[in-house]
Amino acid sequence: MKIPSNFPKIPFLLSIIFLIFSCFLFSFFYRAIDNNNKESQIGEEKWQNEASRRDEIRTFDSSVKIIEEERAELETHFAKSSDVVPFLDTIEGLASKVSAKAEITSVDILADNTGLLVGMKASGTFSSLYKFLTLLENSPYELEFDGMSMLKETASGVSKWNVTFQVKLLSFIK
């Protein structure tokens, strides 16, 4: 095919140069957009990972709060060797709830470190002492009664009972 002689060569060359420039420009912008898409996808993946991580942390926090309450309740069932005062206060508090008077006379750790031996004296009416012993049996601590002595005193027509007993605390942590 022969190009006619009256064909304008300069505008044709300019058109080809503009076409090549447009192709390069298109290619440049296409790569830039493609890179932006890839960066956007990477950023979105990071964001999704962070969002799921935050959700897991929230779930973990709520689980810890639930477990914390249960743990605190569970710990009330055990007396630690480093701090037996809450246990002793609980015993004395149980006595005052039923109008009895309790006094701790001795506290010893068993030789094999498996329990705590507590000696107590309590006084009051028979019914208040009976209720006190029932409360001790139903307390959150695991107790075993080793011995008990109960005496009745009658002074000026009023009968008062005195109880001395030893209790072994089995729910004891050294």
Tab-separated table of C-alpha atoms in Angstrom:
chain	number	residue	atom	x	y	z
A	1	MET	CA	0.000	0.000	0.000
A	2	LYS	CA	1.307	3.283	-1.052
A	3	ILE	CA	0.753	6.471	0.877
A	4	PRO	CA	-0.606	9.249	-1.308
A	5	SER	CA	1.678	12.191	-1.771
A	6	ASN	CA	-0.841	14.735	-0.626
A	7	PHE	CA	-1.213	12.919	2.766
A	8	PRO	CA	-0.260	15.296	5.608
A	9	LYS	CA	2.764	13.711	7.269
A	10	ILE	CA	3.274	16.134	10.169
A	11	PRO	CA	-0.213	15.807	11.647
A	12	PHE	CA	0.049	12.039	11.255
A	13	LEU	CA	3.393	11.980	13.103
A	14	LEU	CA	1.974	14.199	15.808
A	15	SER	CA	-1.000	11.834	16.143
A	16	ILE	CA	1.282	8.814	16.514
A	17	ILE	CA	3.440	10.650	19.090
A	18	PHE	CA	0.292	11.647	20.972
A	19	LEU	CA	-0.958	8.033	20.823
A	20	ILE	CA	2.332	6.705	22.213
A	21	PHE	CA	2.348	9.415	24.915
A	22	SER	CA	-1.281	8.576	25.786
A	23	CYS	CA	-0.396	4.858	26.039
A	24	PHE	CA	2.510	5.628	28.387
A	25	LEU	CA	0.312	7.971	30.426
A	26	PHE	CA	-2.450	5.348	30.589
A	27	SER	CA	0.075	2.715	31.652
A	28	PHE	CA	1.496	5.033	34.345
A	29	PHE	CA	-1.940	5.839	35.797
A	30	TYR	CA	-3.028	2.195	35.576
A	31	ARG	CA	0.020	1.105	37.639
A	32	ALA	CA	-0.568	3.919	40.138
A	33	ILE	CA	-4.216	2.911	40.579
A	34	ASP	CA	-3.253	-0.761	40.814
A	35	ASN	CA	-0.649	0.038	43.512
A	36	ASN	CA	-3.232	2.117	45.393
A	37	ASN	CA	-5.687	-0.798	45.209
A	38	LYS	CA	-3.085	-3.202	46.591
A	39	GLU	CA	-2.168	-0.793	49.398
A	40	SER	CA	-5.860	-0.299	50.123
A	41	GLN	CA	-6.416	-4.059	50.338
A	42	ILE	CA	-3.416	-4.458	52.636
A	43	GLY	CA	-4.702	-1.606	54.817
A	44	GLU	CA	-8.184	-3.142	54.923
A	45	GLU	CA	-6.747	-6.532	55.919
A	46	LYS	CA	-4.763	-4.874	58.714
A	47	TRP	CA	-7.878	-3.026	59.829
A	48	GLN	CA	-9.936	-6.250	59.816
A	49	ASN	CA	-7.220	-8.046	61.805
A	50	GLU	CA	-7.108	-5.209	64.327
A	51	ALA	CA	-10.913	-5.122	64.582
A	52	SER	CA	-11.079	-8.874	65.194
A	53	ARG	CA	-8.246	-8.580	67.728
A	54	ARG	CA	-10.172	-5.849	69.577
A	55	ASP	CA	-13.297	-8.011	69.564
A	56	GLU	CA	-11.278	-10.889	71.024
A	57	ILE	CA	-9.902	-8.562	73.718
A	58	ARG	CA	-13.418	-7.377	74.583
A	59	THR	CA	-14.602	-10.984	74.787
A	60	PHE	CA	-11.606	-11.893	76.908
A	61	ASP	CA	-12.222	-8.925	79.235
A	62	SER	CA	-15.846	-9.877	79.737
A	63	SER	CA	-14.811	-13.494	80.385
A	64	VAL	CA	-12.240	-12.339	82.928
A	65	LYS	CA	-14.871	-10.226	84.713
A	66	ILE	CA	-17.228	-13.192	84.897
A	67	ILE	CA	-14.461	-15.495	86.084
A	68	GLU	CA	-13.216	-12.865	88.546
A	69	GLU	CA	-16.555	-12.883	90.367
A	70	GLU	CA	-16.591	-16.679	90.433
A	71	ARG	CA	-12.978	-16.756	91.580
A	72	ALA	CA	-13.683	-14.350	94.419
A	73	GLU	CA	-16.597	-16.526	95.496
A	74	LEU	CA	-14.442	-19.648	95.275
A	75	GLU	CA	-11.668	-18.056	97.298
A	76	THR	CA	-14.114	-17.402	100.128
A	77	HIS	CA	-14.305	-21.184	100.560
A	78	PHE	CA	-10.595	-21.461	101.342
A	79	ALA	CA	-8.476	-19.978	104.091
A	80	LYS	CA	-4.878	-19.130	103.264
A	81	SER	CA	-2.128	-19.718	105.786
A	82	SER	CA	-0.881	-16.201	105.144
A	83	ASP	CA	-4.251	-14.730	106.162
A	84	VAL	CA	-6.601	-16.795	108.362
A	85	VAL	CA	-8.207	-13.688	109.863
A	86	PRO	CA	-11.190	-13.654	107.417
A	87	PHE	CA	-11.943	-17.258	108.391
A	88	LEU	CA	-11.782	-16.457	112.105
A	89	ASP	CA	-13.892	-13.331	111.602
A	90	THR	CA	-16.459	-15.425	109.737
A	91	ILE	CA	-16.706	-17.848	112.637
A	92	GLU	CA	-17.166	-15.076	115.178
A	93	GLY	CA	-19.644	-13.334	112.867
A	94	LEU	CA	-21.741	-16.495	112.599
A	95	ALA	CA	-22.017	-16.612	116.386
A	96	SER	CA	-23.187	-13.024	116.643
A	97	LYS	CA	-25.881	-13.679	114.005
A	98	VAL	CA	-27.590	-16.164	116.332
A	99	SER	CA	-27.058	-14.218	119.585
A	100	ALA	CA	-24.223	-16.417	120.783
A	101	LYS	CA	-20.778	-15.336	121.827
A	102	ALA	CA	-17.766	-17.117	120.277
A	103	GLU	CA	-14.144	-16.728	121.184
A	104	ILE	CA	-11.167	-18.302	119.421
A	105	THR	CA	-8.852	-19.917	121.976
A	106	SER	CA	-6.221	-21.511	119.770
A	107	VAL	CA	-5.121	-21.747	116.149
A	108	ASP	CA	-2.610	-24.365	114.985
A	109	ILE	CA	-1.500	-25.616	111.593
A	110	LEU	CA	-1.564	-29.401	111.420
A	111	ALA	CA	1.792	-31.178	111.224
A	112	ASP	CA	1.197	-32.314	107.634
A	113	ASN	CA	0.081	-28.792	106.550
A	114	THR	CA	-3.264	-30.108	105.309
A	115	GLY	CA	-5.491	-28.195	107.675
A	116	LEU	CA	-5.891	-25.717	110.448
A	117	LEU	CA	-6.960	-26.725	113.956
A	118	VAL	CA	-9.064	-24.076	115.705
A	119	GLY	CA	-10.100	-24.211	119.352
A	120	MET	CA	-13.206	-22.240	120.304
A	121	LYS	CA	-15.382	-21.366	123.253
A	122	ALA	CA	-18.952	-20.291	122.719
A	123	SER	CA	-21.689	-19.340	125.114
A	124	GLY	CA	-25.373	-18.563	124.883
A	125	THR	CA	-28.733	-20.278	125.051
A	126	PHE	CA	-29.030	-23.860	123.902
A	127	SER	CA	-30.967	-22.849	120.781
A	128	SER	CA	-28.467	-20.126	119.845
A	129	LEU	CA	-25.557	-22.566	120.240
A	130	TYR	CA	-27.390	-25.190	118.208
A	131	LYS	CA	-28.007	-22.620	115.463
A	132	PHE	CA	-24.341	-21.551	115.664
A	133	LEU	CA	-23.156	-25.143	115.163
A	134	THR	CA	-25.580	-25.525	112.252
A	135	LEU	CA	-24.218	-22.353	110.667
A	136	LEU	CA	-20.664	-23.664	111.110
A	137	GLU	CA	-21.578	-26.910	109.388
A	138	ASN	CA	-23.154	-24.988	106.511
A	139	SER	CA	-20.428	-22.357	106.250
A	140	PRO	CA	-18.551	-21.965	102.960
A	141	TYR	CA	-15.494	-23.568	104.581
A	142	GLU	CA	-15.049	-27.310	104.806
A	143	LEU	CA	-14.945	-28.067	108.520
A	144	GLU	CA	-14.540	-31.215	110.550
A	145	PHE	CA	-15.457	-31.229	114.238
A	146	ASP	CA	-12.802	-33.052	116.272
A	147	GLY	CA	-14.221	-32.685	119.739
A	148	MET	CA	-16.861	-30.880	121.713
A	149	SER	CA	-17.795	-30.351	125.329
A	150	MET	CA	-21.059	-28.732	126.385
A	151	LEU	CA	-21.891	-27.578	129.917
A	152	LYS	CA	-24.993	-25.970	131.353
A	153	GLU	CA	-24.710	-23.222	133.949
A	154	THR	CA	-27.691	-22.020	135.897
A	155	ALA	CA	-27.316	-18.716	137.678
A	156	SER	CA	-30.241	-16.812	139.217
A	157	GLY	CA	-32.812	-18.876	137.327
A	158	VAL	CA	-31.258	-18.232	133.897
A	159	SER	CA	-29.637	-21.163	132.116
A	160	LYS	CA	-26.581	-20.487	130.044
A	161	TRP	CA	-24.698	-23.038	127.996
A	162	ASN	CA	-20.946	-23.076	127.408
A	163	VAL	CA	-19.425	-25.042	124.566
A	164	THR	CA	-15.780	-25.791	123.953
A	165	PHE	CA	-14.904	-27.463	120.695
A	166	GLN	CA	-12.141	-28.024	118.226
A	167	VAL	CA	-12.708	-27.647	114.532
A	168	LYS	CA	-10.388	-28.753	111.763
A	169	LEU	CA	-10.457	-26.504	108.707
A	170	LEU	CA	-9.967	-28.804	105.714
A	171	SER	CA	-10.242	-26.108	103.028
A	172	PHE	CA	-6.873	-24.672	103.900
A	173	ILE	CA	-4.178	-23.468	101.504
A	174	LYS	CA	-0.628	-23.115	102.704
